[in-house]
Amino acid sequence: MIYYDKLIFEISKPGRIGHNTPKNDFPKAVLPSSLLRDEDAMLPEVSELDVVRHYTNVSKKNFGVESGFYPLGSCTMKYNPKINDELASLSGFQNIHPLQPITHAQGFLRIYNELSIYLSEITGMDAYSLNTYAGAQGELAGLMIIKKYHEDRKDFKRKLIIVPDSAHGTNPASATVAGFDVLEIQSNPDGTVNMDALRASLSDEVAGLMLTNPNTVGMFEKDILEISDLIHDCGGLLYYDGANLNALLGVSRPGDMGFDITHLNLHKTFSTPHGGGGPGSGPVGVKSFLAPYLPGPIVEKIDSKYHLVTPSQTIGPLSNFYGNASVYLRAYVYILTLGKEYIPMIGKLATLNANYIKESLKDLFKLPIKEHAMHEFVYDGLLNNPHQIKTLDIAKRLLDYGIHAPTIYFPLTFSQSLMVEPTESESLETLDHFIETMRTIVDESNQNPDMIKTAPHHTIVRRLDEAKAARNPIVKFKDII
Ligand SMILES: *Cc1c(COP(=O)(O)O)cnc(C)c1O
């Protein structure tokens, strides 16, 4: 097949074109010669049909939530209703210019303002800035707020951010980038905070604690109110990593648990397609005493008009203009479509679905944590494993059955972690299909272990040498053609 395995540059033929543009009547002299190209851009020369076939074939090689079950733990790969995309692409939103006078952008500003209010209501916080582009950037904003808050109180010795060792890697990274030292504390075997370790780490140098609840193993932090008291009594602030909010949505609120600052991952919890690294939005929410520190501008309603406001002690802007508008337009539609009535179903169904799978396969897979899980849970390899089948092998074989692999080898707490997050979107039949497929794979691994160890066999790309791919990545098409 001429199209199937080729880069678009490989089917390029000099002089072939796919479109006619009007003649350029823009006077060249307007641009300084330093800005003009010496050579033509290296673009593929292809017909329209070549382009259509190429991208149609590329799209068939892709795997997404719309192709099959995608239980990638920690990533909340739920279904993203099409109405979100449709309304976010209305021309009134798409064509708005970031420098447009605000009198011409009242509708957009209203959505910014109302979404901030809805997120505050859902999470029990008082104010939000939507300016940050991702969860990790929201973390950075939150930590910069913690820093400025202590500095404004002339409390300069608070240099430590406590992070449990079960945290997502972005937590210690953000704390370091914000200029703190990270004090890692060991978690309990189920990833929850070890209260003795926490007590031992407290001092007047502690600026704050970062916590994910439920944590990355899917466990709810039962001691959260006591944790909150301990941190606040020693003068620190409590930061909520909101990546797992899906488990609690509409059921309980970080603001009520004592958190002072939170980031949300709108692309995870509030349904934006986010495979392959983007797009994202990581709003930062705070209790009222920290609202003056939010990154700005934010939008406020004053005398029935919407205005851009720079909070009085802002840490400064962290993005151009308003942030990733298309993601929060989708979140706005998603929240309004479900409303107060159905949003609580999200957390409950996500939890039910995870526990249904967890209990259904515990005769075959090791369950390092047996307690009730929230939206995700972890298996730690096969219970009976005479052929030394690894989690990697199971994950690769799932691809042959058209199912995206769960997250593997995270969390690091277990050697064969396989972390499953089905989300609330999936039907009972899909969950049963996954369970049956896992059973088939375990049978196969007893009958024919070599076949499992060399899977996948039916995908376009077979098992990769991952060390080689990491050490010698080929990322430029010129290295191939
Ligand atoms: C995804 C995730 C993050 C980082 O969020 P991004 O939006 O990918 O930057 C942080 N913490 C946890 C627990 C996550 O799952």
Coordinates of C-alpha atoms and ligand atoms in Angstrom, one line a residue:
M1 CA 0.0 0.0 0.0
I2 CA 1.6 3.2 -1.0
Y3 CA 0.1 5.3 1.7
Y4 CA 0.0 3.0 4.6
D5 CA 3.5 3.1 6.2
K6 CA 4.9 6.2 4.7
L7 CA 5.5 9.7 6.0
I8 CA 3.8 12.4 4.0
F9 CA 7.3 13.6 3.0
E10 CA 8.0 10.2 1.4
I11 CA 5.1 10.5 -1.0
S12 CA 6.0 14.1 -2.0
K13 CA 6.7 14.8 -5.7
P14 CA 8.2 18.1 -6.9
G15 CA 5.6 20.4 -8.3
R16 CA 2.6 18.5 -7.2
I17 CA 0.0 20.7 -5.5
G18 CA -3.2 20.2 -3.7
H19 CA -4.7 23.6 -3.7
N20 CA -4.7 27.0 -5.4
T21 CA -4.3 30.1 -3.3
P22 CA -4.9 33.6 -4.6
K23 CA -1.8 35.4 -6.0
N24 CA 0.1 37.1 -3.2
D25 CA -0.3 40.8 -3.7
F26 CA 1.4 41.7 -0.5
P27 CA 4.3 44.0 -1.2
K28 CA 7.4 42.1 -0.3
A29 CA 9.3 45.2 0.5
V30 CA 7.2 45.7 3.7
L31 CA 9.0 42.9 5.4
P32 CA 12.7 43.5 6.4
S33 CA 14.9 41.1 4.5
S34 CA 16.1 39.6 7.8
L35 CA 12.7 38.1 8.2
L36 CA 12.5 36.6 4.6
R37 CA 13.5 33.0 4.0
D38 CA 16.6 32.3 1.9
E39 CA 15.1 29.0 0.8
D40 CA 11.5 27.7 0.4
A41 CA 10.1 26.0 3.4
M42 CA 10.5 22.2 3.2
L43 CA 6.9 21.2 2.8
P44 CA 5.6 18.0 1.2
E45 CA 4.3 18.5 -2.3
V46 CA 1.2 16.3 -2.5
S47 CA -2.2 16.3 -4.1
E48 CA -5.4 16.9 -2.1
L49 CA -6.2 13.2 -2.5
D50 CA -2.8 12.2 -1.1
V51 CA -3.4 14.4 1.9
V52 CA -6.9 13.0 2.5
R53 CA -5.7 9.4 2.3
H54 CA -2.6 10.0 4.3
Y55 CA -4.4 11.5 7.2
T56 CA -7.3 9.1 7.0
N57 CA -4.8 6.2 7.3
V58 CA -2.9 7.9 10.1
S59 CA -6.1 8.4 12.0
K60 CA -6.9 4.7 11.8
K61 CA -3.6 3.9 13.4
N62 CA -4.5 6.0 16.4
F63 CA -6.2 4.7 19.5
G64 CA -8.4 7.0 21.5
V65 CA -11.4 6.9 23.9
E66 CA -13.5 6.8 20.7
S67 CA -11.9 3.6 19.5
G68 CA -12.1 1.5 22.6
F69 CA -11.9 1.1 26.3
Y70 CA -9.1 3.3 27.7
P71 CA -8.6 2.5 31.5
L72 CA -5.4 4.4 31.8
G73 CA -5.1 5.0 35.6
S74 CA -4.5 8.5 36.9
C75 CA -5.4 10.0 33.5
T76 CA -9.3 9.9 33.7
M77 CA -9.8 9.1 30.0
K78 CA -13.5 9.5 30.1
Y79 CA -15.7 10.1 27.1
N80 CA -15.8 13.8 26.0
P81 CA -19.4 14.6 24.8
K82 CA -19.4 16.1 21.3
I83 CA -21.6 19.0 22.4
N84 CA -18.6 20.4 24.3
D85 CA -16.6 20.6 21.1
E86 CA -19.4 22.0 19.1
L87 CA -20.2 24.8 21.5
A88 CA -16.5 25.6 22.1
S89 CA -16.0 26.0 18.4
L90 CA -18.8 28.6 17.8
S91 CA -17.3 31.3 15.8
G92 CA -18.0 33.9 18.4
F93 CA -15.6 32.1 20.7
Q94 CA -13.1 30.9 18.1
N95 CA -12.6 34.2 16.4
I96 CA -12.4 36.4 19.4
H97 CA -9.1 38.3 19.6
P98 CA -7.3 38.3 23.0
L99 CA -6.8 42.1 22.6
Q100 CA -10.4 42.8 21.7
P101 CA -12.0 45.5 23.9
I102 CA -13.7 43.9 26.8
T103 CA -17.0 45.6 25.8
H104 CA -17.0 43.3 22.7
A105 CA -16.2 40.2 24.7
Q106 CA -18.8 40.2 27.4
G107 CA -20.2 36.8 26.5
F108 CA -16.8 35.2 26.8
L109 CA -15.9 37.0 30.0
R110 CA -19.2 35.9 31.5
I111 CA -18.3 32.3 30.9
Y112 CA -14.9 32.8 32.5
N113 CA -16.6 34.3 35.5
E114 CA -19.4 31.7 35.8
L115 CA -17.1 28.8 35.3
S116 CA -15.0 30.2 38.2
I117 CA -18.1 30.3 40.4
Y118 CA -19.2 26.8 39.4
L119 CA -15.7 25.4 40.2
S120 CA -15.7 27.2 43.5
E121 CA -19.1 25.6 44.3
I122 CA -18.0 22.1 43.3
T123 CA -14.7 22.2 45.2
G124 CA -15.7 24.4 48.2
M125 CA -13.2 27.2 47.4
D126 CA -13.8 30.9 47.1
A127 CA -12.1 32.1 44.0
Y128 CA -10.4 30.7 40.8
S129 CA -8.0 31.8 38.2
L130 CA -8.3 29.9 34.9
N131 CA -5.0 31.2 33.6
T132 CA -2.8 28.1 34.0
Y133 CA -2.5 25.7 31.1
A134 CA -2.1 22.3 32.9
G135 CA -2.2 20.6 36.3
A136 CA 1.5 21.0 36.7
Q137 CA 1.4 24.7 36.0
G138 CA -1.5 25.0 38.5
E139 CA 0.8 23.4 41.1
L140 CA 3.5 25.9 40.3
A141 CA 1.0 28.8 40.7
G142 CA -0.3 27.4 44.0
L143 CA 3.2 27.0 45.3
M144 CA 4.1 30.5 44.3
I145 CA 1.1 31.7 46.2
I146 CA 2.2 29.8 49.3
K147 CA 5.6 31.4 48.9
K148 CA 4.3 34.9 48.5
Y149 CA 1.9 34.5 51.4
H150 CA 4.6 33.6 53.8
E151 CA 6.9 36.2 52.5
D152 CA 4.3 38.9 52.9
R153 CA 4.0 37.9 56.5
K154 CA 7.8 38.2 56.9
D155 CA 7.9 34.5 57.7
F156 CA 11.0 33.8 55.6
K157 CA 12.1 30.6 57.3
R158 CA 9.4 28.5 55.7
K159 CA 11.4 26.7 53.0
L160 CA 9.9 23.2 53.2
I161 CA 7.1 21.6 51.3
I162 CA 6.0 18.2 52.5
V163 CA 5.2 15.7 49.8
P164 CA 4.2 12.0 50.5
D165 CA 6.2 9.5 48.5
S166 CA 3.0 8.3 46.8
A167 CA 2.6 11.7 45.1
H168 CA 2.6 12.3 41.4
G169 CA 6.1 13.3 40.2
T170 CA 4.9 16.8 39.3
N171 CA 4.4 17.6 43.0
P172 CA 8.1 17.6 44.1
A173 CA 9.1 19.0 40.7
S174 CA 6.7 22.0 41.1
A175 CA 7.8 22.6 44.7
T176 CA 11.5 22.7 43.6
V177 CA 10.8 25.0 40.6
A178 CA 8.9 27.4 43.0
G179 CA 12.1 27.6 45.1
F180 CA 11.2 25.2 48.0
D181 CA 13.0 22.3 49.5
V182 CA 11.0 19.1 49.3
L183 CA 10.6 17.0 52.4
E184 CA 9.4 13.6 51.3
I185 CA 7.6 11.5 53.9
Q186 CA 7.0 7.8 53.6
S187 CA 3.4 6.8 53.1
N188 CA 1.5 3.9 54.6
P189 CA 1.5 0.7 52.4
D190 CA -1.8 1.9 50.9
G191 CA -0.3 5.3 49.9
T192 CA -2.1 7.3 52.6
V193 CA -0.3 9.7 54.8
N194 CA 1.6 8.0 57.7
M195 CA 0.5 10.2 60.6
D196 CA 3.7 9.5 62.6
A197 CA 5.9 10.4 59.7
L198 CA 3.9 13.6 59.2
R199 CA 4.1 14.6 62.9
A200 CA 7.8 14.0 62.9
S201 CA 8.2 16.3 59.9
L202 CA 6.4 19.3 61.3
S203 CA 8.3 22.5 62.3
D204 CA 8.2 26.2 61.9
E205 CA 10.1 25.8 58.6
V206 CA 7.1 24.0 56.9
A207 CA 5.5 26.2 54.2
G208 CA 2.9 23.6 53.3
L209 CA 1.8 20.1 52.4
M210 CA 0.8 18.8 49.0
L211 CA -1.8 16.1 48.9
T212 CA -3.8 14.1 46.4
N213 CA -7.1 12.8 47.7
P214 CA -8.0 10.2 46.8
N215 CA -4.3 9.4 46.4
T216 CA -2.7 7.9 43.3
V217 CA -3.5 4.4 44.6
G218 CA -7.2 5.3 44.7
M219 CA -7.5 5.5 48.5
F220 CA -9.4 8.2 50.3
E221 CA -7.4 10.0 53.0
K222 CA -9.5 9.2 56.0
D223 CA -7.4 11.3 58.4
I224 CA -7.7 14.4 56.2
L225 CA -9.3 16.6 58.9
E226 CA -6.5 15.8 61.4
I227 CA -3.9 16.3 58.7
S228 CA -5.4 19.7 58.0
D229 CA -5.3 20.7 61.7
L230 CA -1.7 19.6 62.1
I231 CA -0.5 21.6 59.0
H232 CA -2.4 24.7 60.0
D233 CA -1.4 24.5 63.6
C234 CA 2.3 24.6 62.6
G235 CA 1.6 27.6 60.3
G236 CA 1.6 25.9 56.9
L237 CA -0.9 25.8 54.1
L238 CA -2.6 22.7 52.6
Y239 CA -2.4 22.2 48.8
Y240 CA -4.8 19.9 47.0
D241 CA -3.7 18.2 43.8
G242 CA -7.0 17.9 42.1
A243 CA -6.1 15.4 39.4
N244 CA -8.3 12.8 41.2
L245 CA -11.3 15.0 41.8
N246 CA -13.3 12.7 39.5
A247 CA -13.7 10.3 42.4
L248 CA -15.3 12.9 44.6
L249 CA -17.2 15.0 42.2
G250 CA -20.4 16.2 43.7
V251 CA -19.9 14.1 46.8
S252 CA -17.3 15.8 48.8
R253 CA -15.3 19.0 48.5
P254 CA -11.6 19.7 49.1
G255 CA -12.6 23.1 50.6
D256 CA -14.5 21.3 53.3
M257 CA -11.5 19.0 54.0
G258 CA -9.4 22.0 55.0
F259 CA -7.5 22.6 51.8
D260 CA -6.4 26.3 51.2
I261 CA -5.4 25.9 47.5
T262 CA -6.3 23.5 44.8
H263 CA -5.6 23.0 41.2
L264 CA -8.0 21.1 38.9
N265 CA -7.2 19.3 35.7
L266 CA -10.2 20.4 33.5
H267 CA -9.0 18.1 30.7
K268 CA -9.3 15.1 33.0
T269 CA -12.3 15.7 35.2
F270 CA -14.3 18.1 33.0
S271 CA -13.9 16.3 29.7
T272 CA -11.5 17.6 27.1
P273 CA -9.7 15.1 24.8
H274 CA -6.2 15.1 26.2
G275 CA -4.2 12.3 24.6
G276 CA -0.7 13.0 23.4
G277 CA 0.1 15.8 25.8
G278 CA -2.6 18.4 25.3
P279 CA -4.5 20.6 25.4
G280 CA -5.0 21.3 29.1
S281 CA -6.2 23.7 31.7
G282 CA -5.2 23.7 35.3
P283 CA -7.3 26.4 37.2
V284 CA -6.0 27.4 40.6
G285 CA -8.6 27.8 43.3
V286 CA -8.1 29.4 46.8
K287 CA -9.9 30.3 50.0
S288 CA -10.8 34.0 50.2
F289 CA -7.7 35.0 52.3
L290 CA -5.5 33.9 49.4
A291 CA -7.6 35.4 46.6
P292 CA -5.4 38.5 46.3
Y293 CA -2.5 36.3 45.2
L294 CA -4.1 34.6 42.2
P295 CA -2.5 34.8 38.9
G296 CA -4.3 37.4 36.8
P297 CA -6.1 38.8 35.1
I298 CA -9.3 37.2 36.4
V299 CA -12.9 38.2 35.5
E300 CA -15.3 39.8 37.9
K301 CA -18.8 41.1 37.5
I302 CA -19.1 44.7 38.6
D303 CA -22.4 46.6 38.0
S304 CA -23.7 43.9 35.6
K305 CA -20.6 44.2 33.4
Y306 CA -17.7 41.8 33.3
H307 CA -14.2 43.3 33.9
L308 CA -10.7 42.1 33.8
V309 CA -9.2 42.5 37.3
T310 CA -5.6 42.0 38.5
P311 CA -5.7 40.7 42.0
S312 CA -3.9 43.1 44.4
Q313 CA -1.0 40.9 45.5
T314 CA -0.9 38.7 42.4
I315 CA 2.0 36.4 41.7
G316 CA 1.7 37.7 38.2
P317 CA 0.4 36.2 34.9
L318 CA 1.4 32.7 34.1
S319 CA 0.0 32.5 30.6
N320 CA -0.7 34.8 27.7
F321 CA -4.1 36.5 28.0
Y322 CA -6.8 34.3 29.5
G323 CA -5.3 30.8 29.4
N324 CA -6.5 27.8 27.4
A325 CA -10.0 29.1 26.6
S326 CA -11.2 26.2 24.5
V327 CA -10.7 23.8 27.4
Y328 CA -12.7 25.8 29.9
L329 CA -15.5 26.5 27.4
R330 CA -15.8 22.7 27.2
A331 CA -15.8 22.4 31.0
Y332 CA -18.5 25.0 31.2
V333 CA -20.7 23.2 28.8
Y334 CA -20.0 19.8 30.5
I335 CA -21.0 21.2 33.9
L336 CA -24.1 22.9 32.6
T337 CA -25.2 19.8 30.7
L338 CA -25.0 17.6 33.8
G339 CA -26.1 20.2 36.4
K340 CA -26.4 19.7 40.1
E341 CA -28.6 16.7 39.5
Y342 CA -26.1 14.5 37.6
I343 CA -22.6 15.8 38.6
P344 CA -22.7 13.7 41.8
M345 CA -23.3 10.6 39.7
I346 CA -19.9 11.0 38.2
G347 CA -18.0 10.4 41.4
K348 CA -20.3 7.6 42.4
L349 CA -20.3 5.7 39.1
A350 CA -16.5 6.1 38.6
T351 CA -16.1 4.5 42.1
L352 CA -18.6 1.8 41.4
N353 CA -17.0 0.9 38.1
A354 CA -13.5 0.7 39.5
N355 CA -14.6 -1.5 42.4
Y356 CA -16.6 -3.8 40.1
I357 CA -13.5 -4.6 38.0
K358 CA -11.2 -4.8 41.1
E359 CA -13.4 -7.4 42.8
S360 CA -14.0 -9.4 39.6
L361 CA -10.4 -10.3 38.9
K362 CA -9.0 -10.7 42.4
D363 CA -8.9 -14.5 42.0
L364 CA -6.3 -14.0 39.3
F365 CA -4.4 -10.8 40.1
K366 CA -2.6 -9.8 43.3
L367 CA -4.4 -7.0 45.1
P368 CA -1.9 -5.2 47.3
I369 CA -4.6 -3.0 48.8
K370 CA -7.8 -4.9 49.5
E371 CA -9.9 -2.1 51.0
H372 CA -12.6 -0.3 49.1
A373 CA -11.0 1.8 46.3
M374 CA -12.2 5.1 44.9
H375 CA -12.1 5.8 41.1
E376 CA -9.0 3.6 40.4
F377 CA -7.1 0.7 41.9
V378 CA -3.9 -1.2 41.5
Y379 CA -3.1 -4.9 40.8
D380 CA 0.4 -6.1 41.5
G381 CA 0.9 -8.8 38.9
L382 CA -0.5 -12.3 38.6
L383 CA -1.4 -14.3 41.7
N384 CA -0.1 -17.6 40.3
N385 CA 2.8 -16.9 38.0
P386 CA 4.8 -20.0 37.1
H387 CA 6.0 -18.5 33.8
Q388 CA 7.0 -15.1 35.2
I389 CA 4.6 -13.1 33.2
K390 CA 5.2 -9.4 33.8
T391 CA 2.7 -6.6 33.9
L392 CA 4.2 -5.3 30.7
D393 CA 3.3 -8.5 28.9
I394 CA -0.3 -8.3 30.0
A395 CA -0.5 -4.7 29.0
K396 CA 0.9 -5.4 25.6
R397 CA -1.5 -8.4 25.0
L398 CA -4.4 -6.1 25.8
L399 CA -3.5 -4.0 22.8
D400 CA -4.1 -7.1 20.6
Y401 CA -7.7 -7.1 21.8
G402 CA -8.3 -3.5 21.0
I403 CA -8.1 -2.3 24.6
H404 CA -5.8 0.4 25.7
A405 CA -3.4 -0.7 28.5
P406 CA -3.9 0.5 32.0
T407 CA -1.1 2.5 33.6
I408 CA 1.8 0.2 34.3
Y409 CA 4.7 0.5 36.8
F410 CA 3.0 3.5 38.5
P411 CA 2.7 3.9 41.4
L412 CA 6.2 3.0 42.2
T413 CA 5.2 1.5 45.5
F414 CA 4.6 -2.0 44.0
S415 CA 7.0 -3.8 41.6
Q416 CA 4.3 -4.9 39.1
S417 CA 1.8 -2.1 39.3
L418 CA -1.1 -2.2 36.9
M419 CA -3.4 0.7 37.6
V420 CA -7.0 0.6 36.3
E421 CA -9.3 3.6 36.0
P422 CA -12.4 2.8 34.1
T423 CA -14.2 6.1 34.6
E424 CA -17.9 6.6 34.8
S425 CA -18.4 6.7 31.1
E426 CA -18.3 2.9 30.6
S427 CA -21.3 0.5 30.4
L428 CA -21.5 -2.7 32.4
E429 CA -21.0 -4.6 29.1
T430 CA -17.7 -2.9 28.4
L431 CA -16.5 -3.6 32.0
D432 CA -17.5 -7.2 31.6
H433 CA -15.7 -7.4 28.2
F434 CA -12.5 -6.1 29.9
I435 CA -12.8 -8.6 32.7
E436 CA -13.4 -11.5 30.2
T437 CA -10.4 -10.3 28.1
M438 CA -8.1 -10.2 31.2
R439 CA -9.2 -13.8 32.0
T440 CA -8.5 -14.9 28.5
I441 CA -5.0 -13.3 28.7
V442 CA -4.3 -15.1 31.9
D443 CA -5.4 -18.5 30.3
E444 CA -3.2 -17.7 27.3
S445 CA -0.2 -17.0 29.6
N446 CA -0.6 -20.4 31.1
Q447 CA -1.0 -22.2 27.8
N448 CA 1.4 -20.2 25.7
P449 CA 3.6 -17.9 27.7
D450 CA 6.0 -17.1 24.9
M451 CA 3.2 -15.7 22.8
I452 CA 2.3 -13.3 25.7
K453 CA 5.9 -12.4 26.2
T454 CA 6.2 -11.3 22.6
A455 CA 2.8 -9.5 22.3
P456 CA 1.4 -7.4 20.7
H457 CA 1.0 -9.4 17.5
H458 CA -1.8 -7.6 15.7
T459 CA -0.9 -4.0 16.1
I460 CA 0.8 -1.8 13.5
V461 CA 3.9 -1.5 15.7
R462 CA 5.0 -4.7 17.5
R463 CA 6.9 -4.8 20.8
L464 CA 9.4 -2.0 20.9
D465 CA 12.8 -1.9 22.3
E466 CA 12.0 0.8 24.8
A467 CA 15.5 1.3 26.0
K468 CA 16.6 2.0 22.4
A469 CA 13.6 4.2 21.8
A470 CA 14.6 6.3 24.8
R471 CA 18.3 6.4 24.1
N472 CA 18.2 6.8 20.3
P473 CA 15.0 8.5 19.5
I474 CA 14.4 9.4 15.9
V475 CA 12.4 12.5 16.0
K476 CA 13.2 14.3 12.7
F477 CA 11.7 13.0 9.5
K478 CA 15.0 13.9 7.8
D479 CA 16.6 11.1 9.7
I480 CA 14.3 8.6 8.0
I481 CA 13.9 9.7 4.4
Ligands
LIG1 C1 -2.1 14.3 35.7 C2 -1.6 14.5 37.1 C3 -0.9 15.7 37.4 C4 -0.3 16.7 36.4 O1 -1.3 17.3 35.6 P1 -1.1 17.8 34.1 O2 -2.3 18.4 33.7 O3 -0.7 16.5 33.3 O4 0.1 18.7 34.1 C5 -0.6 15.9 38.7 N1 -1.0 15.1 39.7 C6 -1.6 13.9 39.4 C7 -2.0 13.0 40.6 C8 -2.0 13.6 38.1 O5 -2.6 12.5 37.8

